[in-house]
Coordinates of C-alpha atoms and ligand atoms in Angstrom, one line a residue:
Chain A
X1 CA 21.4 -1.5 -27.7
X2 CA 20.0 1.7 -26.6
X3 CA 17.8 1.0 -23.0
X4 CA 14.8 3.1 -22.0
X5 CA 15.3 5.2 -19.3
X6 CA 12.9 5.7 -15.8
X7 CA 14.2 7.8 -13.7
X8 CA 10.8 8.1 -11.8
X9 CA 9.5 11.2 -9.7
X10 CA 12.3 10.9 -6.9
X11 CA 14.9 11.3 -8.9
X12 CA 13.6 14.4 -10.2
X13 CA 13.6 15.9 -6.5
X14 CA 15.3 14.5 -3.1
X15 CA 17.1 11.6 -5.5
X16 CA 19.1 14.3 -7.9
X17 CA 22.5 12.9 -6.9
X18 CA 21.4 9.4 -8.0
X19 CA 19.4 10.4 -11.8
X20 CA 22.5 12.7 -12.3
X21 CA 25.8 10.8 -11.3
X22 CA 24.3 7.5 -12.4
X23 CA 23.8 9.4 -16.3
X24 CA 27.3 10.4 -15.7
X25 CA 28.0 6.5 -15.0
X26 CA 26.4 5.6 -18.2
X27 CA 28.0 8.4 -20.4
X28 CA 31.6 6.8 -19.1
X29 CA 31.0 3.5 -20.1
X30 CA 28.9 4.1 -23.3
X31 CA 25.6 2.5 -22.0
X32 CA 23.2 4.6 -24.2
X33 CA 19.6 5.6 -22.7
X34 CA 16.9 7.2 -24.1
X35 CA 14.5 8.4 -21.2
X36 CA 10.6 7.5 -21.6
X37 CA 8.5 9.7 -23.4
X38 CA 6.5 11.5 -21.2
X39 CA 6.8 8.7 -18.1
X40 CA 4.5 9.2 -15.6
X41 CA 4.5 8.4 -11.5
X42 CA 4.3 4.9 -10.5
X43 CA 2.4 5.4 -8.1
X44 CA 4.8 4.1 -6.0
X45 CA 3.8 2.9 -2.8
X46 CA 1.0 5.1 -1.8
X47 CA -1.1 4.0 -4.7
X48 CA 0.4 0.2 -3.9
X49 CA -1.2 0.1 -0.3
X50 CA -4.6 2.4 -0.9
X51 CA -5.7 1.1 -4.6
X52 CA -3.7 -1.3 -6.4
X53 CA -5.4 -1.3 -9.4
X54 CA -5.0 1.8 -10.3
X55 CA -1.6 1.6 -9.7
X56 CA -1.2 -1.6 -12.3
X57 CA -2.9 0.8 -14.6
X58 CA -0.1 3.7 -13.7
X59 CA 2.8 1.3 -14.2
X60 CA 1.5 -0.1 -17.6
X61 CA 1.2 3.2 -19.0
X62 CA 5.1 3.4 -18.4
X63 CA 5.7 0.0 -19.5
X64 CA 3.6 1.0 -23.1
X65 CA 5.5 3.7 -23.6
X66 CA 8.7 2.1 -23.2
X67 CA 7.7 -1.0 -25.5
X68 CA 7.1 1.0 -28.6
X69 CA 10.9 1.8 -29.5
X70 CA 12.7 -0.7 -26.6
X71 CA 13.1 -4.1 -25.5
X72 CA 15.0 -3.1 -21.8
X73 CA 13.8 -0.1 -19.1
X74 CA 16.3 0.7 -16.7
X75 CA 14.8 1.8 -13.5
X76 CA 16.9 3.1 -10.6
X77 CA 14.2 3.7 -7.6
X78 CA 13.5 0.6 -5.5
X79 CA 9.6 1.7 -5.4
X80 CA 9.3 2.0 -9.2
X81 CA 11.6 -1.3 -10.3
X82 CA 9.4 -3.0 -7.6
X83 CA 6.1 -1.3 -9.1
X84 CA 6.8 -1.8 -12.9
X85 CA 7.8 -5.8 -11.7
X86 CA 5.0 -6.4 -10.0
X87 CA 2.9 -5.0 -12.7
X88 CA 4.2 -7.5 -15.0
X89 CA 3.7 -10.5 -13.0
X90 CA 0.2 -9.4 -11.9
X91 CA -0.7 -9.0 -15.5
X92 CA 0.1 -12.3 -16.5
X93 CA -0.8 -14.3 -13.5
X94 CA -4.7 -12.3 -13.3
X95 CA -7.0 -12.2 -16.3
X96 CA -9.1 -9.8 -14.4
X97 CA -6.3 -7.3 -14.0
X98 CA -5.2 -7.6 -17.0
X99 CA -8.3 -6.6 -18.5
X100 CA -8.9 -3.4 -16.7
X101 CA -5.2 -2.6 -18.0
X102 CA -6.0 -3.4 -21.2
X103 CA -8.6 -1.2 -21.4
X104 CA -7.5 1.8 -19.8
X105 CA -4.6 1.8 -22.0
X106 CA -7.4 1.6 -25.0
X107 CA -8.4 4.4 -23.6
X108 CA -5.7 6.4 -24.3
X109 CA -4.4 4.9 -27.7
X110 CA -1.7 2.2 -26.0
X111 CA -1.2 -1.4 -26.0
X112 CA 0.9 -3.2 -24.2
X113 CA 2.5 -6.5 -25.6
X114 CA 4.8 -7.5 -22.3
X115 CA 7.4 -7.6 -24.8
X116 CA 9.8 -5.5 -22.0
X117 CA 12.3 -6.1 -19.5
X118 CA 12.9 -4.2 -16.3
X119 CA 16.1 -4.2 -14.9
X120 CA 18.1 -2.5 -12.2
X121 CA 21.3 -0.5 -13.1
X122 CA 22.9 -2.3 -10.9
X123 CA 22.0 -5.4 -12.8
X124 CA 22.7 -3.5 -16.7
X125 CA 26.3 -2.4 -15.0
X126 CA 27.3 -6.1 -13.7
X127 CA 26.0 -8.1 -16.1
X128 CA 25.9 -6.2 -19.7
X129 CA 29.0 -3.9 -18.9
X130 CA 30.8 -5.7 -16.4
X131 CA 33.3 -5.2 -13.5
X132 CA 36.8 -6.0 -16.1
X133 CA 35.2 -3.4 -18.5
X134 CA 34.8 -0.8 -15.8
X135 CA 38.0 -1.6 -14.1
X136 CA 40.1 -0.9 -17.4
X137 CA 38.3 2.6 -17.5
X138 CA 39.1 3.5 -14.0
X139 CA 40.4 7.2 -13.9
X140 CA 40.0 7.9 -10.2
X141 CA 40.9 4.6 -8.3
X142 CA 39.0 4.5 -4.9
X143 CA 42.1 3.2 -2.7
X144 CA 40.9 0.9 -0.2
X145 CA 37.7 3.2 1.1
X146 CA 35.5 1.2 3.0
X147 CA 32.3 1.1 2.2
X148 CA 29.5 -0.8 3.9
X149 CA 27.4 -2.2 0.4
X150 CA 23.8 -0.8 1.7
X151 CA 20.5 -2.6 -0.5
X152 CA 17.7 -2.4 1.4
X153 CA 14.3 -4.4 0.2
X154 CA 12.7 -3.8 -3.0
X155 CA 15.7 -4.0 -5.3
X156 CA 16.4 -7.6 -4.1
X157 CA 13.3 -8.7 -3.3
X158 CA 10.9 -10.2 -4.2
X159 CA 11.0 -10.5 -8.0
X160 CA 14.5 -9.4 -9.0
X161 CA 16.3 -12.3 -10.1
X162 CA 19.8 -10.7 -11.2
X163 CA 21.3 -11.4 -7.5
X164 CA 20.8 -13.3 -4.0
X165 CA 17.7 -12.1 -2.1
X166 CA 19.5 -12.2 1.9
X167 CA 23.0 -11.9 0.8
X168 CA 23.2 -10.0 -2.6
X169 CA 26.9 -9.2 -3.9
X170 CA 26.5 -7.0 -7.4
X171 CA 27.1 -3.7 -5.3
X172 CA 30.4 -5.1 -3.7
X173 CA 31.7 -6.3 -7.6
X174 CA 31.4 -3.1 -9.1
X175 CA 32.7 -1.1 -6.3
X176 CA 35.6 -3.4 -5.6
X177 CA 35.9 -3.2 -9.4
X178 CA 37.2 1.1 -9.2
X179 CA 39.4 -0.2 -6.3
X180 CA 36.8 0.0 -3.1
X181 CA 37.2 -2.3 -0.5
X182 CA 33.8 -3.4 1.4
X183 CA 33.4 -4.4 5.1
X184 CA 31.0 -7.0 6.4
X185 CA 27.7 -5.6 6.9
X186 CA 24.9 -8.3 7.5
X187 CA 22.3 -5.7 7.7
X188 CA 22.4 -5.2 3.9
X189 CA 19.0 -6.3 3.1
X190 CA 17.0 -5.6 6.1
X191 CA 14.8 -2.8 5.9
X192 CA 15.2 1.2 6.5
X193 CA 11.6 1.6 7.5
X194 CA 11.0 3.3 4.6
X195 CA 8.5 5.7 5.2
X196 CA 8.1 4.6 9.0
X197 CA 9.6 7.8 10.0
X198 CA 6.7 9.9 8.9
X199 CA 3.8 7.3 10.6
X200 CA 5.9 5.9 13.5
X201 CA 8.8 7.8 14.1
X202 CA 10.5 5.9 17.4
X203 CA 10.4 3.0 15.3
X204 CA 11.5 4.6 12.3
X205 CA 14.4 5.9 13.9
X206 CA 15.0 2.5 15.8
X207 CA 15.9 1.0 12.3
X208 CA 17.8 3.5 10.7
X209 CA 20.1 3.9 13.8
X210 CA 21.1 0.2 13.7
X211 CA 21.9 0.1 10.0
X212 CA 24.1 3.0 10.8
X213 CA 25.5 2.0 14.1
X214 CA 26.4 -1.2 12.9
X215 CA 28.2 -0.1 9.3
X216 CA 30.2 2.5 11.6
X217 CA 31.1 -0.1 13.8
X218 CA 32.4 -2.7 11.0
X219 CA 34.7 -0.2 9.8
X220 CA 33.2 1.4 7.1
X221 CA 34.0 4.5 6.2
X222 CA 30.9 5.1 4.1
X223 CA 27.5 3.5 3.3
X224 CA 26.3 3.1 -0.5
X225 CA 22.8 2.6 -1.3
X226 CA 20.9 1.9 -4.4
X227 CA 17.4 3.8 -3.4
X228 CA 16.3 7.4 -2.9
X229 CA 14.5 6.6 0.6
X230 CA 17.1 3.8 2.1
X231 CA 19.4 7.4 1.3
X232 CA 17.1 10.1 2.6
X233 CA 16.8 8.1 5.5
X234 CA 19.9 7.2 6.9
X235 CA 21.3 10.6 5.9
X236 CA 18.7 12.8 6.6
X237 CA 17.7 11.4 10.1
X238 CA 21.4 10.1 11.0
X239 CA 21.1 13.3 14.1
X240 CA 18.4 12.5 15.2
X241 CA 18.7 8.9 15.8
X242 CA 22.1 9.4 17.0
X243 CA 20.3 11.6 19.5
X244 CA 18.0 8.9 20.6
X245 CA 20.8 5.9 20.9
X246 CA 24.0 7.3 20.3
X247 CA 25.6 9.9 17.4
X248 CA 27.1 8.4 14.3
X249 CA 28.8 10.1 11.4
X250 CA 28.8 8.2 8.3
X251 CA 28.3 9.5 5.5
X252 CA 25.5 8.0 3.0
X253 CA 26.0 7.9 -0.6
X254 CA 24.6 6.6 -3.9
X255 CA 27.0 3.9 -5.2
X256 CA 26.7 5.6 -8.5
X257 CA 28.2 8.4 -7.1
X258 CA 31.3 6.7 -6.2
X259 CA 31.4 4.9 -9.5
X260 CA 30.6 8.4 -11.7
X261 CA 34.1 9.6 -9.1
X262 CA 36.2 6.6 -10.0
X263 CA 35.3 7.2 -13.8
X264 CA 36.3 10.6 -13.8
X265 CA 33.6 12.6 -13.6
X266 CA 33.7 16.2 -11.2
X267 CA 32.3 16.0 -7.8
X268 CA 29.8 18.7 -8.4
X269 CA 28.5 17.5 -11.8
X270 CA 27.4 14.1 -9.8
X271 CA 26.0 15.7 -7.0
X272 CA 28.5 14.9 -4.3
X273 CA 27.8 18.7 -2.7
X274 CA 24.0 17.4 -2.2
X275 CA 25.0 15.5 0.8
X276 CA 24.0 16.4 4.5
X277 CA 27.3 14.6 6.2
X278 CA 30.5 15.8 4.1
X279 CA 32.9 13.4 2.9
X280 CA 35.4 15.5 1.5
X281 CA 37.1 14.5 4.9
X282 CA 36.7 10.8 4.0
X283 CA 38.2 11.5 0.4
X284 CA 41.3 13.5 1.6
X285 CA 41.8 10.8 4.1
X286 CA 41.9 8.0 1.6
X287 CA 44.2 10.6 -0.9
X288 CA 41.2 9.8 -3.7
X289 CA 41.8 12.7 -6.0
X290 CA 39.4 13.7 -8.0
X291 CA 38.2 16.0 -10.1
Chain B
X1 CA -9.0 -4.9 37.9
X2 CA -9.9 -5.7 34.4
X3 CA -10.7 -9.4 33.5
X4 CA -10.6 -10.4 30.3
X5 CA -11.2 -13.5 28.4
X6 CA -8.1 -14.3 26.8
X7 CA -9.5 -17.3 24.9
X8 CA -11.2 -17.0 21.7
X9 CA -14.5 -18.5 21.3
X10 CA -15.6 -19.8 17.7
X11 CA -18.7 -17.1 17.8
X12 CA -15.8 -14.5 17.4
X13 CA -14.8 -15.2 14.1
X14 CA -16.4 -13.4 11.2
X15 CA -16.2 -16.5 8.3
X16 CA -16.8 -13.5 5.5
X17 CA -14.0 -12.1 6.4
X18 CA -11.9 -15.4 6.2
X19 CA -13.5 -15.9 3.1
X20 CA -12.6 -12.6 1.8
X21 CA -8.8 -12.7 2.7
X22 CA -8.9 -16.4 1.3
X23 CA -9.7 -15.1 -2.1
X24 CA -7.6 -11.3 -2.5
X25 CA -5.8 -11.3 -5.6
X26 CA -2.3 -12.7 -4.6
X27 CA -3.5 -14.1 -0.9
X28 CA -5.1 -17.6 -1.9
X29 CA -2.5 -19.3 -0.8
X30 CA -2.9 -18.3 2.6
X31 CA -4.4 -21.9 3.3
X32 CA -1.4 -23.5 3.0
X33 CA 0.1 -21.7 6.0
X34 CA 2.1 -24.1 7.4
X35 CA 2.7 -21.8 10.9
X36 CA 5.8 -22.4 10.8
X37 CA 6.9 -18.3 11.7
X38 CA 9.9 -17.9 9.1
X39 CA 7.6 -15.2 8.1
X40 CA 7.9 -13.7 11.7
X41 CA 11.2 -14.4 12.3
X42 CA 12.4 -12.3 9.5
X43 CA 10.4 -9.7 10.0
X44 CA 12.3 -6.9 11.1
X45 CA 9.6 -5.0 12.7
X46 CA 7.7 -8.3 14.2
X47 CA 9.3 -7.4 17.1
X48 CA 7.0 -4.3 17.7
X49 CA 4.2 -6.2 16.5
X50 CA 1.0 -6.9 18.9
X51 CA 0.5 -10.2 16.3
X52 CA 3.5 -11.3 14.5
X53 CA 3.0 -11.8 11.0
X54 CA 2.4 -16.0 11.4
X55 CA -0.1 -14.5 14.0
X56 CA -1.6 -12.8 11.4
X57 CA -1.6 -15.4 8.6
X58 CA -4.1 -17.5 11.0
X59 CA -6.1 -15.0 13.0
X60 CA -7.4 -13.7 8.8
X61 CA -8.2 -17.1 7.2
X62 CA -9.7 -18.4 10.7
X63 CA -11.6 -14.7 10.5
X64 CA -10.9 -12.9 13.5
X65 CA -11.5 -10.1 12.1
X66 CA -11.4 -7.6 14.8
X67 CA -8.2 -8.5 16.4
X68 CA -6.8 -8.2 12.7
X69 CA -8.0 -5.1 11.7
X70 CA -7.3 -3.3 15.4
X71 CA -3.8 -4.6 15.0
X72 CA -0.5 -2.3 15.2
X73 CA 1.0 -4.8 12.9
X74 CA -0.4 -3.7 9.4
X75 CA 1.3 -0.2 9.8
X76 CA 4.3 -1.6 11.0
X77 CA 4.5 -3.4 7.8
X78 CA 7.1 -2.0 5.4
X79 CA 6.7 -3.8 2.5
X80 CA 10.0 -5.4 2.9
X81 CA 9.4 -8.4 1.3
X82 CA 11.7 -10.5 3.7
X83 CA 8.4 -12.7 5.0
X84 CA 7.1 -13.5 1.4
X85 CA 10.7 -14.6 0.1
X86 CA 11.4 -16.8 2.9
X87 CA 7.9 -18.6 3.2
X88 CA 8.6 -22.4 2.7
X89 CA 4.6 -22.7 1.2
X90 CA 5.3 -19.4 -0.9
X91 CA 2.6 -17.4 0.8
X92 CA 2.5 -13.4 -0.7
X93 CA 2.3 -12.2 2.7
X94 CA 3.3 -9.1 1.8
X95 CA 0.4 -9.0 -0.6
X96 CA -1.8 -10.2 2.1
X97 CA -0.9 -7.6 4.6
X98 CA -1.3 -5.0 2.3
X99 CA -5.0 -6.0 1.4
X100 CA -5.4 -5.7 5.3
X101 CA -4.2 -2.6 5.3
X102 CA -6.5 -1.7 2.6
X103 CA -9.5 -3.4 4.1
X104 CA -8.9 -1.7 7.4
X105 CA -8.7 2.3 4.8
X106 CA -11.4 1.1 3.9
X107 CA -13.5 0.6 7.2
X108 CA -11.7 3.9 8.6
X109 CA -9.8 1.8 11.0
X110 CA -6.5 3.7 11.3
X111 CA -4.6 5.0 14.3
X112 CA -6.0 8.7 14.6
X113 CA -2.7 10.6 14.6
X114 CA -1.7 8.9 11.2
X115 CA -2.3 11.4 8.1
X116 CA -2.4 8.0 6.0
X117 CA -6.2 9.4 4.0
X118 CA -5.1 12.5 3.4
X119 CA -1.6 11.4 1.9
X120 CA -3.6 9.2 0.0
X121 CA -5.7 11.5 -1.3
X122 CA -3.4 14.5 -2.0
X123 CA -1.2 11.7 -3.5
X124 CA -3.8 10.5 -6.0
X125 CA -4.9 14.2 -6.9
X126 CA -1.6 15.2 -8.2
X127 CA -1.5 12.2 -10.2
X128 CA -4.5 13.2 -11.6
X129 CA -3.7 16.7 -12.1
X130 CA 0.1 16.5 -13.1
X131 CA 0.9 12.9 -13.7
X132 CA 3.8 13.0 -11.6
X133 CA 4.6 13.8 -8.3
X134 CA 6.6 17.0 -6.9
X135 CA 8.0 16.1 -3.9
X136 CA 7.7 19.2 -1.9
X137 CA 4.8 20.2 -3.2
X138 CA 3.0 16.9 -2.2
X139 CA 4.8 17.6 1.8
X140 CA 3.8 20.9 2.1
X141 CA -0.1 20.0 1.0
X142 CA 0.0 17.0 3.5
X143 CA 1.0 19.3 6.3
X144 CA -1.4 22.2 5.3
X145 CA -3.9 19.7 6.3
X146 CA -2.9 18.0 8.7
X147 CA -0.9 20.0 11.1
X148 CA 1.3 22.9 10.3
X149 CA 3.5 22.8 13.3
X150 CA 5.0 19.4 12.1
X151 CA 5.7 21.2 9.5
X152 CA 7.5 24.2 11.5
X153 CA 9.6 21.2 13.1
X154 CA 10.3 19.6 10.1
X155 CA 11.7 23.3 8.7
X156 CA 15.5 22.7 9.5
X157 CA 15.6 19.8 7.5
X158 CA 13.3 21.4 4.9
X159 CA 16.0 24.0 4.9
X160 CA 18.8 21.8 4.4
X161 CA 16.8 19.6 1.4
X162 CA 16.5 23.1 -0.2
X163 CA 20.1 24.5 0.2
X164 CA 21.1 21.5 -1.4
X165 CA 19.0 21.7 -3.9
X166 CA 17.1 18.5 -3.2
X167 CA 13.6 20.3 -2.9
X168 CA 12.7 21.9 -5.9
X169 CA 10.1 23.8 -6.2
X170 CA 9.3 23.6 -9.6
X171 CA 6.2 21.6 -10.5
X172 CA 7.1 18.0 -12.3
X173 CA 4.1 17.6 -15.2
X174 CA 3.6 15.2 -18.1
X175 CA 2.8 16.5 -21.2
X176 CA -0.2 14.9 -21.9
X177 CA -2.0 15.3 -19.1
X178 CA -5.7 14.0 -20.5
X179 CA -4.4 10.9 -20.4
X180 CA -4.4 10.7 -17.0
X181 CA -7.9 11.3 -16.4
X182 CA -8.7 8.7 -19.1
X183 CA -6.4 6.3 -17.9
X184 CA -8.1 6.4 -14.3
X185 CA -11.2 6.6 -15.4
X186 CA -11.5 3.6 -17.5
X187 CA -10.1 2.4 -14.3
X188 CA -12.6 2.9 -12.4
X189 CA -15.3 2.4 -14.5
X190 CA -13.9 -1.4 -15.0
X191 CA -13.2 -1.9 -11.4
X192 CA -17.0 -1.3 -11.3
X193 CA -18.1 -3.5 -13.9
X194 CA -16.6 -6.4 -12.3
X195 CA -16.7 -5.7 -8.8
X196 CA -13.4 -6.0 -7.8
Ligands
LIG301 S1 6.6 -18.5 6.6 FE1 4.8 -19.0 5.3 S2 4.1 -21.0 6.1 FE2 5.5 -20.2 7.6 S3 4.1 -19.2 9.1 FE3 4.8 -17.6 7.6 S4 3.2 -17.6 6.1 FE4 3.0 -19.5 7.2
LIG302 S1 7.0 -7.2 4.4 FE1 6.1 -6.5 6.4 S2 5.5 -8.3 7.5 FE2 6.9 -9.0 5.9 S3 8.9 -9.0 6.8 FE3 8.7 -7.0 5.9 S4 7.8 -5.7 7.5 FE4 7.6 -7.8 8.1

């Protein structure tokens, strides 16, 4: 079965490393994706919290598109899996909302039949692939690193059924699977203040300090993440909320990335030189050699 | 010395406004409330919060509307879900803090320094115009308007986004762009109709 692809607008800019080692993931393990034709934004949050309605509208345009030649859209970003989810359950639950989709889809030639699925890759890779599957393609095992398994909200919560909402696991399976270990990290799920750092920043940089701090101090030698903001923030304010409490160095990655590196792919085809906090260091450390 | 009444009498509420929250699309349960503060308790950010979410949940449906709407706590919110999946009367308080949040837009109740309008509306213009968004180019309009030296701050890591080829400059477009305009249109002109 061939999935429909959404990357979504991110992943197109600040969330490169993710669209292009999790497309390096997918060629490894022959999960076949065709990206939608001509996908638009989401709408993502902003649209969420100012004028939801036009941000059903935004989603179902996505959701149209996909439905015409697939029964499954993969969708990486936390906002836009959240988005297209909440889309479908507002459409079904509000005849009034489903109306104005309706007809602003008539508007420009589309139906849509809710007829699709939308599912995380982290979900596709557990569940359709599966950690024996990846495990027996393993080219670059990942020798014990230690990675704190980093989810953040909107993957897990609130409509995603694939894992546990407090306490999810998929992340750990599949990395465990290319020979990872994972440490303890209780913070998994609670929020990186997503774009808090922008409107309030001492509390923004409150939260991302203590999801750092407290992966560093449980051992882990780096933090995975399955969302382009939970990994802007933590990497890209790390400093300066190390200068506000006290520094930390972990690096942040995407856990496709380290998945892509286990399969075999090259570091600079997945985007590994993208990263502000290097982890070449990390790598030599563990004797991970790879391409 | 200030003195301050620090109980609320019943001519302080504002019942449209309970009625109002009682009825947003994805809110009506807010009855049910059992104030019971999971809600608050996993709220990472309640602990910032002038009223904590289970604060919240009564202060709306009892309509005290002002203390609502002044509150710090609606731009605290996050969206993080961790209230809504943990309420034992499955209450969408997420949903129900983001129609406060719009509400409060709405009335122009929002902390001065926060460039939430004009996000908002540079946002909504490039989905118009482009039907996607270009990261940096959405940044740089917000900042244009809102205050350049920000910007200037935010340069090192501006630099850093770039050298690592995380800010393109290039503008993201959709093909068929019409459709956008359509699409939000029809929108609009529904949302009308029905008054919602
Ligand atoms: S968890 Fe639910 S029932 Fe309990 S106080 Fe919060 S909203 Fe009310
Ligand atoms: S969604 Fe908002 S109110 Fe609810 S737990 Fe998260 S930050 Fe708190």
């Amino acid at each position: 079965m061939k999935y429909a692809y959404y990357p979504g607008c991110s992943l197109r800019g600040t969330g490169r490393a993710y669209e292009e080692s999790l497309l390096a993931v997918f060629r490894a393990l022959e999960v076949e994706v065709e990206e939608i034709d001509d996908w638009n934004c989401c709408g993502a949050t902003t649209y969420m919290s100012v004028d939801e309605l036009t941000s059903y509208a935004l989603a179902s345009r996505n959701l149209a598109l996909a439905e015409r030649d697939h029964s499954e859209i993969i969708a990486p970003c936390a906002a836009c899996y959240l988005v297209l989810n909440k889309t479908q359950h507002y459409i079904r639950d509000y005849p009034d909302i489903k109306l104005v989709v309706t007809r602003a889809l008539d508007a420009i030639g589309l139906k849509y039949h809710d007829k699709v699925r939308v599912r995380h890759p982290l979900d596709v890779l557990l569940n359709d692939v599966g950690p024996k599957a990846i495990a027996a393609k393993v080219k670059v095992p990942l020798n014990g690193l230690k990675i704190a398994p980093y989810y953040g909200c909107q993957i897990v919560r609130p409509y995603s059924t694939f894992d546990d909402q407090g306490d999810p696991t998929s992340m750990e399976r599949l990395l465990e699977a290319c020979g990872a270990k994972t440490v303890h990290y209780p913070l998994k799920t609670t929020c990186c203040g997503g774009s808090q750092k922008g409107t309030l920043p001492e509390v923004g940089l409150d939260l991302i300090h203590y999801l750092l701090s407290e992966a560093q101090k449980n051992g882990a030698e780096v933090i995975t993440t399955v969302c382009p903001l939970c990994q802007f923030n933590l990497e890209s304010f790390q400093k300066e909320a190390g200068d506000r409490h006290h520094p930390t160095a972990v690096p942040v990655l995407y856990f496709s990335q380290l998945l892509a590196l286990a399969l075999g792919a090259p570091a600079d085809a997945i985007g590994l030189q993208r990263g502000f906090v290097p982890i070449g260091p990390v790598f030599a450390n563990k004797e991970i050699a790879y391409a | 010395m200030e003195l301050k009444r620090t109980v609320k009498f019943e001519a302080d509420r504002d019942p449209e406004f309970a009625r109002w929250i009682s009825h947003t699309v994805g809110g009506e349960r807010i009855r049910h409330c059992l104030q019971c503060g999971l809600c608050s308790g996993k709220c990472p950010l309640s602990l910032y919060m002038d009223y904590t979410p289970r604060r919240l949940m009564h202060l709306s449906r009892e309509g005290f509307k002002e203390e609502v709407l002044g509150s710090s706590s609606i731009w605290l919110c996050t969206a993080c879900y961790a209230c809504m999946v943990n309420c034992p009367k499955s209450i969408n308080v997420t949903h129900l803090l983001y129609a406060l949040k719009q509400r409060a837009i709405e009335e122009r109740r929002y902390p001065r320094r926060f460039a939430i309008p004009v996000m908002a509306r540079q946002f909504s213009d490039m989905v118009r115009g482009s039907g996607r968004i270009t990261e940096s180019w959405l940044i740089l309009r917000v900042f244009l308007r809102t205050s350049i030296w920000r910007l200037l701050g935010m340069s090192g890591l501006g630099l850093k986004l770039l050298r690592t080829g995380r800010m393109p400059i290039k503008r993201e477009r959709i093909q068929r762009r019409a459709e956008m305009e359509k699409l939000l249109d029809s929108v609009a002109a529904t949302r009308k109709e029905l008054a919602i």
